[in-house]
CSV table of C-alpha atoms and ligand atoms in Angstrom, one decimal:
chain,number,residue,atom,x,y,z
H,12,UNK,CA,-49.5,66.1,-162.1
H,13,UNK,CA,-52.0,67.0,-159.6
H,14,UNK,CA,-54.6,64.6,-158.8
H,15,UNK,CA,-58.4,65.1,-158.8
H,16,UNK,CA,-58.9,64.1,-155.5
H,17,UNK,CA,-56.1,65.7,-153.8
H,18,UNK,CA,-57.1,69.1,-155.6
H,19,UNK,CA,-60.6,68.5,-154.5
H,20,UNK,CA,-59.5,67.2,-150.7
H,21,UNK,CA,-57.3,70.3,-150.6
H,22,UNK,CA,-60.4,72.6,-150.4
H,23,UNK,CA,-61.2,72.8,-146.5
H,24,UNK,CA,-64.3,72.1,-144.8
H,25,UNK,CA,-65.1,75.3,-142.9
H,26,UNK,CA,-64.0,74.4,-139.4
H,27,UNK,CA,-66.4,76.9,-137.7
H,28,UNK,CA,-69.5,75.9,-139.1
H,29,UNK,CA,-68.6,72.8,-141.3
H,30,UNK,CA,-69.7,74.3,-144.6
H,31,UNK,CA,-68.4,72.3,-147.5
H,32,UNK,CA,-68.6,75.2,-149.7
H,33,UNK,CA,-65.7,77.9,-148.7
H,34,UNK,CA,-67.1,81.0,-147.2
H,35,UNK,CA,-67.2,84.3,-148.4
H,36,UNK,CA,-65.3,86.4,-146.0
H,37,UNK,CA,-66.9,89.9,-147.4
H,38,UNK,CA,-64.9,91.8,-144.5
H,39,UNK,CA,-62.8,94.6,-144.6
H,40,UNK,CA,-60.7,93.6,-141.4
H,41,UNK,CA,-60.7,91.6,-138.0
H,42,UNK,CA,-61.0,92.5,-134.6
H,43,UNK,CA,-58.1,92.0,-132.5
H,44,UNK,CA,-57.5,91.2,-128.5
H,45,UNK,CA,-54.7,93.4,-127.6
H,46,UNK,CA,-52.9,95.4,-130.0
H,47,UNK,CA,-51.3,92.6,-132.4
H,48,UNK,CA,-52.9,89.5,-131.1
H,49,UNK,CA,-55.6,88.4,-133.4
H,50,UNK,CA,-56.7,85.0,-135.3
H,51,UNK,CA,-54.0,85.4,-137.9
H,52,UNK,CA,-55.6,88.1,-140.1
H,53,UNK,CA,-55.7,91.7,-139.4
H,54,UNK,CA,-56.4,93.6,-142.7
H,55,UNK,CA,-58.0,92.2,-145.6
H,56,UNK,CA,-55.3,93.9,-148.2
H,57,UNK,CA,-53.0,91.9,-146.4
H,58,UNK,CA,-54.9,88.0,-145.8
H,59,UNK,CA,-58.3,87.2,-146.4
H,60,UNK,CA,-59.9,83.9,-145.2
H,61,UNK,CA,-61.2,83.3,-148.9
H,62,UNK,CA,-58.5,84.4,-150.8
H,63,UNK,CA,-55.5,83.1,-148.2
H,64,UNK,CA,-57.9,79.4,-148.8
H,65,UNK,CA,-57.7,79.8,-152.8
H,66,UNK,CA,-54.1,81.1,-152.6
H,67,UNK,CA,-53.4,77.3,-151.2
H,68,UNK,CA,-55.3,75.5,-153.4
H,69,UNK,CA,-53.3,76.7,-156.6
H,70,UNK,CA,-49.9,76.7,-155.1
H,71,UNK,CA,-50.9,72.8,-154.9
H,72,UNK,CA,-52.3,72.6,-158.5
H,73,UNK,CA,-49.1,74.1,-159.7
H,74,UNK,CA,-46.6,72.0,-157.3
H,75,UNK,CA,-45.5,75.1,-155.6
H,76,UNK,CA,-44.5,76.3,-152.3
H,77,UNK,CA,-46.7,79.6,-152.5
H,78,UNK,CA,-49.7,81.2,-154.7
H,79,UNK,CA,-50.7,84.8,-154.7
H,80,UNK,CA,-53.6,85.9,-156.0
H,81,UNK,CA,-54.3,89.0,-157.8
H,82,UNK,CA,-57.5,91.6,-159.4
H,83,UNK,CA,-56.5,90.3,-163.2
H,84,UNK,CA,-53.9,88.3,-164.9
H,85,UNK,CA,-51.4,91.9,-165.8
H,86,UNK,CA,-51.4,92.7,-162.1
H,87,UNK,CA,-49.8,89.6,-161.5
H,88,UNK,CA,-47.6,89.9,-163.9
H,89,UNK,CA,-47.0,93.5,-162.6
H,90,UNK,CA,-45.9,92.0,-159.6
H,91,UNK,CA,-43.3,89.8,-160.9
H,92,UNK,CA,-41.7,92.6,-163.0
H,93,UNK,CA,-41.8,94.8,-159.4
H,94,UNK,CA,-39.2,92.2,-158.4
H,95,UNK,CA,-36.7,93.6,-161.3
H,96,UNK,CA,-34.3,96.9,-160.6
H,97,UNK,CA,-33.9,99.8,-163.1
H,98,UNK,CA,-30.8,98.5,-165.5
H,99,UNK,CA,-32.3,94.9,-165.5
H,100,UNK,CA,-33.3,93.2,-168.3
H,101,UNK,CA,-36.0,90.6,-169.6
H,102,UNK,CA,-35.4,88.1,-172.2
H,103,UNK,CA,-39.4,87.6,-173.8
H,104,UNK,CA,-40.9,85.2,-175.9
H,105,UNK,CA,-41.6,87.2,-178.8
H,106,UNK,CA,-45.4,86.1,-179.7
H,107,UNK,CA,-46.2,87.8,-176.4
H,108,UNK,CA,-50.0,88.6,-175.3
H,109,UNK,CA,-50.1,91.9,-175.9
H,110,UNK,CA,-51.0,93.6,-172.3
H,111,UNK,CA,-47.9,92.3,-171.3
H,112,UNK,CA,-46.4,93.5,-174.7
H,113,UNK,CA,-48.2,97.1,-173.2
H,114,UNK,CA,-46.9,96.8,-169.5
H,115,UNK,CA,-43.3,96.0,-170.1
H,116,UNK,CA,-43.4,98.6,-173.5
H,117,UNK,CA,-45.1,101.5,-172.1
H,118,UNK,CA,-44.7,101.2,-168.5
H,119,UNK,CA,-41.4,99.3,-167.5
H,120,UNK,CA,-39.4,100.6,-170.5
H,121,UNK,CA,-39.2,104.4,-168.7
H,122,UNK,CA,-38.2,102.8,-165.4
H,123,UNK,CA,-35.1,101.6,-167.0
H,124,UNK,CA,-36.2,98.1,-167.2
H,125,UNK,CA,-35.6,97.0,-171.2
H,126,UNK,CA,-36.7,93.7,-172.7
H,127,UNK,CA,-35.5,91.2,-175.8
H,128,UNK,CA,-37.8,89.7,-177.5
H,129,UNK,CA,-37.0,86.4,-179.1
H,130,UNK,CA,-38.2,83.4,-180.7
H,131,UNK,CA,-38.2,81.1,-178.0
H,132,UNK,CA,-39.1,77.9,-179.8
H,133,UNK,CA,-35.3,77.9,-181.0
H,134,UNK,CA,-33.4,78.1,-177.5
H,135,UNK,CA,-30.2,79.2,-179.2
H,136,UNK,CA,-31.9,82.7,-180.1
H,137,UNK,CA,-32.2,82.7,-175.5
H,138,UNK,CA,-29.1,81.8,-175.2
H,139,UNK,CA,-27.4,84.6,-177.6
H,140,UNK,CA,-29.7,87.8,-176.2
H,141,UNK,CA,-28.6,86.7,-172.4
H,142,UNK,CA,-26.4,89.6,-171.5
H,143,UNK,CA,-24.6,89.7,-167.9
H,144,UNK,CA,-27.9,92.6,-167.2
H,145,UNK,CA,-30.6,89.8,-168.2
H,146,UNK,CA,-32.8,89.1,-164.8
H,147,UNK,CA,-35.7,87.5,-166.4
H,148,UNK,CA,-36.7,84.9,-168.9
H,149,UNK,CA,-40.3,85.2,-169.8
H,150,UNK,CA,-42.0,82.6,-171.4
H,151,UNK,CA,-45.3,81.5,-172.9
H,152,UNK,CA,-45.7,78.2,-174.3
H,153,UNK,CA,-48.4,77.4,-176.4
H,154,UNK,CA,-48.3,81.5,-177.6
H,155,UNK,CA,-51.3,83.6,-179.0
H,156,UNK,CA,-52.4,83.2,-181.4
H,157,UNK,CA,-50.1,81.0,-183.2
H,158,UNK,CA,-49.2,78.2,-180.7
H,159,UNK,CA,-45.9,78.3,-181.0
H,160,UNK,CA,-44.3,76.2,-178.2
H,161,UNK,CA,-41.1,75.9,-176.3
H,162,UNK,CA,-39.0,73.4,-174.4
H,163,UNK,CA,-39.8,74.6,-171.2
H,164,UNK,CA,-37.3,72.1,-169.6
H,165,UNK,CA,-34.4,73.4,-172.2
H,166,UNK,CA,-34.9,76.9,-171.2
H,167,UNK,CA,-35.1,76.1,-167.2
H,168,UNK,CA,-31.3,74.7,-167.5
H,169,UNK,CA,-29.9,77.7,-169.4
H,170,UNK,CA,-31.9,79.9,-166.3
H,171,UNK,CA,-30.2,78.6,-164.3
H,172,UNK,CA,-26.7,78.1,-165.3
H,173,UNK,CA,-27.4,81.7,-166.0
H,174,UNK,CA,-28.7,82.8,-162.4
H,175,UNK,CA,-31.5,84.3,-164.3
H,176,UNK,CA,-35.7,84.1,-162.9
H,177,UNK,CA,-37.0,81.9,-165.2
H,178,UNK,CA,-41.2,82.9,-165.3
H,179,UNK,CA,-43.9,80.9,-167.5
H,180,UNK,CA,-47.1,82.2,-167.7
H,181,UNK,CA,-49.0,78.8,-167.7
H,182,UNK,CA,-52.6,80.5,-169.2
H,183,UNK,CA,-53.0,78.2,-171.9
H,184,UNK,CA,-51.3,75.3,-170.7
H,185,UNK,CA,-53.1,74.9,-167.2
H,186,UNK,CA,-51.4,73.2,-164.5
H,187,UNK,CA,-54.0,70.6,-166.0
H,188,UNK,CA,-51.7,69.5,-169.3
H,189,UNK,CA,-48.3,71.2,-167.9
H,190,UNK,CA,-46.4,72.2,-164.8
H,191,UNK,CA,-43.2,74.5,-165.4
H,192,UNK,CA,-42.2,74.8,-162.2
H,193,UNK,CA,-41.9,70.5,-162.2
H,194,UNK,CA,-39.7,71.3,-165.4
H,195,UNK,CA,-37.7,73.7,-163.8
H,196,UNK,CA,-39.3,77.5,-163.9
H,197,UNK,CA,-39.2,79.8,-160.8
H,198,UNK,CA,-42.5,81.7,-161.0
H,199,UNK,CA,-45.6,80.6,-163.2
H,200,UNK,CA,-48.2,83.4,-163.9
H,201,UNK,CA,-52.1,82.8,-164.6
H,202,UNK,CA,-54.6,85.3,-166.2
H,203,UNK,CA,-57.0,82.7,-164.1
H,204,UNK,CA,-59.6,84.6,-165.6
H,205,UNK,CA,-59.5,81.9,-168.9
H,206,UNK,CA,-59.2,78.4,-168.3
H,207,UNK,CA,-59.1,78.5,-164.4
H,208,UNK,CA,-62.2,80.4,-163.7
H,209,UNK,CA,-63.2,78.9,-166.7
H,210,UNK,CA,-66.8,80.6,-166.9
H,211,UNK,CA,-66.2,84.3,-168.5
H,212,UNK,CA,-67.1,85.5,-165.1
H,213,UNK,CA,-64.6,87.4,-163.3
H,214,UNK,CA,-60.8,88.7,-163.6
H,215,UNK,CA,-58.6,87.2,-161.6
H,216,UNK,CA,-54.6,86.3,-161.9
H,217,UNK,CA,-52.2,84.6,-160.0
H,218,UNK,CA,-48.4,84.3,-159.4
H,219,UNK,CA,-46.9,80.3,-158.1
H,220,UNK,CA,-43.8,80.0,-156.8
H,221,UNK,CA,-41.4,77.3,-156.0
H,222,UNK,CA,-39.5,79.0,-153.8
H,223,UNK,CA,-40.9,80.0,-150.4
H,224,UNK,CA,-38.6,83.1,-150.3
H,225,UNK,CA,-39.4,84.1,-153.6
H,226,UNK,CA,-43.1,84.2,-152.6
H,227,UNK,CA,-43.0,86.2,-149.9
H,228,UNK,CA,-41.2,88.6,-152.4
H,229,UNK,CA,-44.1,88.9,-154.5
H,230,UNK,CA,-46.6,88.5,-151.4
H,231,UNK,CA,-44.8,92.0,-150.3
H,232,UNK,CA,-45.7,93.3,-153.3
H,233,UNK,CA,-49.2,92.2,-153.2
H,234,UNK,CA,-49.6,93.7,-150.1
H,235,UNK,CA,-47.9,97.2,-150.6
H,236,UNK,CA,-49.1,97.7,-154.0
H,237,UNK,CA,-52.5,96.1,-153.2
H,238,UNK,CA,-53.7,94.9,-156.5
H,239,UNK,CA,-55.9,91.9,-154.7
H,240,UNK,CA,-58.3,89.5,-155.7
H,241,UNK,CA,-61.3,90.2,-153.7
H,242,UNK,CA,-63.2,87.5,-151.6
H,243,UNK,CA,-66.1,87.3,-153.8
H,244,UNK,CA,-64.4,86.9,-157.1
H,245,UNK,CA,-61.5,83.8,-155.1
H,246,UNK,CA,-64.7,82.4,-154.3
H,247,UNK,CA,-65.6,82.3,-157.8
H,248,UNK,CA,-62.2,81.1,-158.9
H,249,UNK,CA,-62.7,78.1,-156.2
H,250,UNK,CA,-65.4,77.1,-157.7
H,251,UNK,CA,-64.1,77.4,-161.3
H,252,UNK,CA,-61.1,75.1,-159.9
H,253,UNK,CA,-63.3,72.6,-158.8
H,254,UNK,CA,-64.2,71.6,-162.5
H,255,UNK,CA,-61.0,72.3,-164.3
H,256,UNK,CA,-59.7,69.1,-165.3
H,257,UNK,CA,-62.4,67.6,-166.6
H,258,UNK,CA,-63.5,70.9,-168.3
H,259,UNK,CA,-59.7,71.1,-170.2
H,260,UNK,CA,-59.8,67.7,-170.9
H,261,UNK,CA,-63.3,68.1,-172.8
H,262,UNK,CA,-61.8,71.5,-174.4
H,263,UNK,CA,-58.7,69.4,-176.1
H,264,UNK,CA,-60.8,66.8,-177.1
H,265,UNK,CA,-63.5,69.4,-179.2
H,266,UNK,CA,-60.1,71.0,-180.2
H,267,UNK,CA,-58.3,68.0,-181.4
H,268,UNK,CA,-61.7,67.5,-183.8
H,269,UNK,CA,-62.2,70.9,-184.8
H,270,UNK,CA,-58.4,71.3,-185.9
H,271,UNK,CA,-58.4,67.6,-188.1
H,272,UNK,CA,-61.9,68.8,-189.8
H,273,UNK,CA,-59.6,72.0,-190.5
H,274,UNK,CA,-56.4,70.5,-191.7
H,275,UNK,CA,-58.8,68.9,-194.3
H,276,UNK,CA,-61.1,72.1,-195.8
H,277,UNK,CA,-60.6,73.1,-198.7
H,278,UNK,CA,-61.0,76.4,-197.7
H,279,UNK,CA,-58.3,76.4,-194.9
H,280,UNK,CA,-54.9,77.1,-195.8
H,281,UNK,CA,-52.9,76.6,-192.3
H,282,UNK,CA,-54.3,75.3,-189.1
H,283,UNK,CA,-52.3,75.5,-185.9
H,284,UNK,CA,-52.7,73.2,-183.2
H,285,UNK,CA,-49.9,71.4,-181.6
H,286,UNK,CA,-51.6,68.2,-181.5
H,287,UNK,CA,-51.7,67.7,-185.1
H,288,UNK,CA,-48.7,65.7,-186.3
H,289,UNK,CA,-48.0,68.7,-188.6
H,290,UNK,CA,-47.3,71.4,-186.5
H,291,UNK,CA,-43.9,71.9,-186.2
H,292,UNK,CA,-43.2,71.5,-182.4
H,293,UNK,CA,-45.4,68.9,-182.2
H,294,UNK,CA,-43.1,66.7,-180.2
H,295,UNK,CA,-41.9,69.2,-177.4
H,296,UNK,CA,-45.7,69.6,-176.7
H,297,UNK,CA,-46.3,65.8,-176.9
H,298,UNK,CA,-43.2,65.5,-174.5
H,299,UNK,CA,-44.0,68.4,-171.8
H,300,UNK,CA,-47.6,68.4,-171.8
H,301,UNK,CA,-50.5,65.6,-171.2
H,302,UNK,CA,-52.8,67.5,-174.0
H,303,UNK,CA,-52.8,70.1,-176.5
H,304,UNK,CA,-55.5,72.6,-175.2
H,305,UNK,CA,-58.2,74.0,-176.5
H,306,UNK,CA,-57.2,76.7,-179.1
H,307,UNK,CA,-56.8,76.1,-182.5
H,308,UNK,CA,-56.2,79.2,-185.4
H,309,UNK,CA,-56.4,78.8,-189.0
H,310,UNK,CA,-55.8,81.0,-191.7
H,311,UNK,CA,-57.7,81.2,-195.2
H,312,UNK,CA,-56.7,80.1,-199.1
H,313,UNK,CA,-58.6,83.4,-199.1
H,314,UNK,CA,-56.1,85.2,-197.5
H,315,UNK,CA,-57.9,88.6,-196.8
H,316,UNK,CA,-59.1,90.6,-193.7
H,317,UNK,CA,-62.6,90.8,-195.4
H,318,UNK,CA,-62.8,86.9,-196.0
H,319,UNK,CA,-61.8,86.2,-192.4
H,320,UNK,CA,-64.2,88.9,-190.9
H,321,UNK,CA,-67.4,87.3,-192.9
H,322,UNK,CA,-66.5,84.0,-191.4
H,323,UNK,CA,-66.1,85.6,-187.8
H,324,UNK,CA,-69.9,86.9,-188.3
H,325,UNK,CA,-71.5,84.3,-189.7
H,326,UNK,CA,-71.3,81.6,-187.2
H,327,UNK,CA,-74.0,80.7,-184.5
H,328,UNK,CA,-71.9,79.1,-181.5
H,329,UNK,CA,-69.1,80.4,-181.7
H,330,UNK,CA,-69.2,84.0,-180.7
H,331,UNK,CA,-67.2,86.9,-181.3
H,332,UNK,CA,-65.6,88.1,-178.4
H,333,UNK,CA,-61.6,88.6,-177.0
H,334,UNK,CA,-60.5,86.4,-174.2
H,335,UNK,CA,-61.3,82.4,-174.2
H,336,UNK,CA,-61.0,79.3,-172.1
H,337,UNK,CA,-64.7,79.4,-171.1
H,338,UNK,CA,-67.4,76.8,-171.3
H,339,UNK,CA,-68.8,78.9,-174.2
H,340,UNK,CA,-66.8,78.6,-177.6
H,341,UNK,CA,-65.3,81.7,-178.4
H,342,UNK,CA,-64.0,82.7,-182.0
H,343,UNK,CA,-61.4,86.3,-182.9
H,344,UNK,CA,-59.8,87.7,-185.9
H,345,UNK,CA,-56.6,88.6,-184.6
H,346,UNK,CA,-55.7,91.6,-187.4
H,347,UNK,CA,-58.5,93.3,-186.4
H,348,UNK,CA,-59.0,93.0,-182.7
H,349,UNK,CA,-56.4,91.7,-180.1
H,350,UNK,CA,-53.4,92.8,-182.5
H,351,UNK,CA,-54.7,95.8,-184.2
H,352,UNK,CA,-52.1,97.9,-183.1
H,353,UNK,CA,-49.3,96.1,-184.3
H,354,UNK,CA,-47.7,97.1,-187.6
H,355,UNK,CA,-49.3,95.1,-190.7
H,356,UNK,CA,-45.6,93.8,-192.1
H,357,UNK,CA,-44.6,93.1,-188.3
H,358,UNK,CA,-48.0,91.1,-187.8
H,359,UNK,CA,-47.4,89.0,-190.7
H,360,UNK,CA,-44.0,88.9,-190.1
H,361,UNK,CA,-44.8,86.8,-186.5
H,362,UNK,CA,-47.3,84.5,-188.2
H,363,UNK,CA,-50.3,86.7,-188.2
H,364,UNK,CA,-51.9,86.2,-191.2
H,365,UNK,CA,-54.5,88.9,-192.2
H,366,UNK,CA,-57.0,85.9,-192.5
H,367,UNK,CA,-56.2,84.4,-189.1
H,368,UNK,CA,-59.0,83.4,-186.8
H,369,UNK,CA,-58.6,82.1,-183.3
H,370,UNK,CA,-61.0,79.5,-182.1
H,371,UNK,CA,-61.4,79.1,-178.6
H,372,UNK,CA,-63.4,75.9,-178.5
H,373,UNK,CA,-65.7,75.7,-175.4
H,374,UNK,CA,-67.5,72.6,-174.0
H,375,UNK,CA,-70.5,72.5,-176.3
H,376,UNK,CA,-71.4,69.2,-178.6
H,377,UNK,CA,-68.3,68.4,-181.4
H,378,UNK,CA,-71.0,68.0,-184.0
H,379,UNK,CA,-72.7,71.4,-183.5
H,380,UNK,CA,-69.7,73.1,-183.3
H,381,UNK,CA,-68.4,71.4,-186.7
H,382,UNK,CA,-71.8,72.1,-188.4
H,383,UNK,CA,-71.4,75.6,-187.1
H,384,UNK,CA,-68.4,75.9,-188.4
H,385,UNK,CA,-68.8,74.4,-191.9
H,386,UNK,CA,-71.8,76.8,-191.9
H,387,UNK,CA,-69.4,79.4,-192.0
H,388,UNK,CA,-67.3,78.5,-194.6
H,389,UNK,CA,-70.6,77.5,-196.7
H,390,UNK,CA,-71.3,81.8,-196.5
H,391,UNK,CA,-67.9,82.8,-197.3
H,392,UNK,CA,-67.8,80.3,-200.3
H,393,UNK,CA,-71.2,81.7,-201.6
H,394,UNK,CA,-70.1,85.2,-201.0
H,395,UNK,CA,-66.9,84.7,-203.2
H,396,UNK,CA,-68.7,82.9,-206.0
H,397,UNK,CA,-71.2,85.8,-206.1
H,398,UNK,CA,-68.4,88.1,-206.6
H,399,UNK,CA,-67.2,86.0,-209.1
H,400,UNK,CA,-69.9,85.9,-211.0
P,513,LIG,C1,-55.6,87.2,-170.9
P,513,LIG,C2,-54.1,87.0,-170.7
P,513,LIG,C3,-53.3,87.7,-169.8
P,513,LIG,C4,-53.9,88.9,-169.0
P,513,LIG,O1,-54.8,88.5,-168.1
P,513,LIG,P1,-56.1,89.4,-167.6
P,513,LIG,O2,-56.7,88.6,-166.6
P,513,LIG,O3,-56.9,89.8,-168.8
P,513,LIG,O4,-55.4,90.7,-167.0
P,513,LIG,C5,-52.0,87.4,-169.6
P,513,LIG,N1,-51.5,86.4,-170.3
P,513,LIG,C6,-52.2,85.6,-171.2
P,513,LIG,C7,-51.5,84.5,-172.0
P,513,LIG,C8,-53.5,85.9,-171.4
P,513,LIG,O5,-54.2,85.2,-172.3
């Protein structure tokens, strides 16, 4: 795992000026000597001083040979597809974050690139969709919004007696808890713009390699499709980096509370978190990961939409919003917002409860978020006995 103060080390003092912060290099290119001969950058599509500097930092914080950095978490993953051929397929987990659900469904899809989605948890359902056109494994582990997680180890060792990519996109992990490409992935994917930025602040996404070659693949791509993180916004994600492992480790502690004062309401019927003892892959996560993150779901006795979307709007820290890993907690119904779209039976069908409600738990006090949350369940318990009655 990477260490504090190698990650924080690994962030260079400016060598022109000796600034410990890394500079902003808000240029659009670089003059050059003679035609050719320059300082090592000569466009800033192709290198940036900023970006080239954060690009460094997370290939270390992932154990990789090469980071890319792009404008938002699907652009990276953009990238990686770009390195599949019309006819190729993509074995998926099948609890996948919906843009990617979008990108490979309603983009990829008419290029000829077709994908299997899966229950990954079980690696036997991997091993019988592999056909001799699969390319790609792609994998999250825990998944949204139920936390479903796989052997990331177990999957790496069917990749590769397969001669298939093996991608993870490492969002809710964080290289702080896991590392796939230490357990045996090729490529692992960030939407940096959650736990890595950490702050709600910016879009950002990045692609890790192990394999030198393999990055210079998707750095081609970067370049001649040119979906870049700007200098500004790496400079931002520097400084998010900076903080991440004690902010992740503050996030699974809050979460680890918040989900134990859930398993035990009365009100709560499930509650998914693969640190409790209950959940039913709680010993892959214990075995591939040093913590259990920072999201917890839970679903209702009260099993309804209109239960779950009273208790969404009746709490005081935790706000209502899509995305999560910031310092701020964050709380979603799932039904109605990120999966919307997806068909009521086939929602339920993967776990989705019409009650669900995602909890991203941020960094403020344990006891204000508890009383904030059994606040909540106070109004929803009032509301129901006034109906009752
Ligand atoms: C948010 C997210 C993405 C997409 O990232 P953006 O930065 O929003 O483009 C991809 N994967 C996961 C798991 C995410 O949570």
């Amino acid at each position: 795992m990477s260490n504090i103060t190698n990650l924080l080390h690994s962030i260079p003092v400016d060598p022109l000026t000796g600034a410990i912060a890394v500079p902003i290099y808000q240029t659009s290119t670089f003059v050059q000597d003679a035609p050719g001969v320059n300082k090592g950058y000569d466009y800033a599509r192709t290198n940036n001083p900023t970006r080239e500097t954060l690009e460094k930092i997370v290939a270390g914080l992932e154990a990789g040979s090469t980071g890319i950095a792009f404008s938002s978490g699907l652009a990276a993953i953009d990238a990686v597809l770009k390195l599949l051929q019309s006819g190729d397929e993509i074995i998926a987990v099948d609890d996948i974050y919906g843009g990617a659900f979008r990108l490979f469904d309603k983009v990829y899809k008419k290029f000829g690139i077709n994908v299997t989605y899966v229950d990954t948890s079980d690696v036997q359902n991997i091993l019988d969709a592999i056909t001799p056109a699969t390319k790609l494994i792609w994998l999250e582990t825990p998944t949204n919004p139920t936390l479903k997680i796989s052997d990331i180890g177990a999957i790496a060792k069917i990749a590769k007696a397969h001669h298939i990519l093996f991608a993870v996109d490492n969002t809710f992990g964080t290289p702080v808890l896991q590392q796939p490409l230490g357990l045996g992935a090729d490529i692992v994917i960030h939407s940096a713009t959650k736990y890595l930025g950490g702050h709600s602040d910016l879009i950002a996404g990045l692609v890790i390699t192990k394999d030198p070659a393999l990055g210079a693949d998707i750095k081609f791509y970067q370049n001649a499709c040119g979906a870049i993180l700007s200098p500004f916004d790496s400079f931002l994600l520097i400084r998010g980096i900076e903080t991440v492992h004690l902010r992740v480790r503050q996030h699974c502690a809050n979460a680890k509370e918040i989900a134990l004062f859930l398993e035990q309401h009365p009100l709560v019927d499930k509650v998914f978190y693969p640190g409790l003892s209950s959940h039913p892959h709680h010993d892959i996560a214990k075995k591939q990961a040093k913590g259990f993150g920072g999201i917890v779901s839970f679903t209702l006795k009260n099993d309804t939409e209109a239960a779950a979307q009273q208790f969404v709007t009746a709490t005081k820290y935790f706000k209502l919003a899509e995305s999560l890993g910031g310092v701020k907690s964050l709380l979603c119904h799932p039904a109605s917002m990120t999966h919307k779209s997806i068909p009521t039976e086939k929602r339920r069908a993967a776990g989705v409860a019409d009650s669900l409600i995602r909890l991203s738990v941020g960094l403020e006090e344990p006891e204000d978020l508890l009383s904030d949350l059994a606040h909540a369940f106070h109004q929803i318990q009032s509301a129901a006995v006034a109906i009752f009655n």
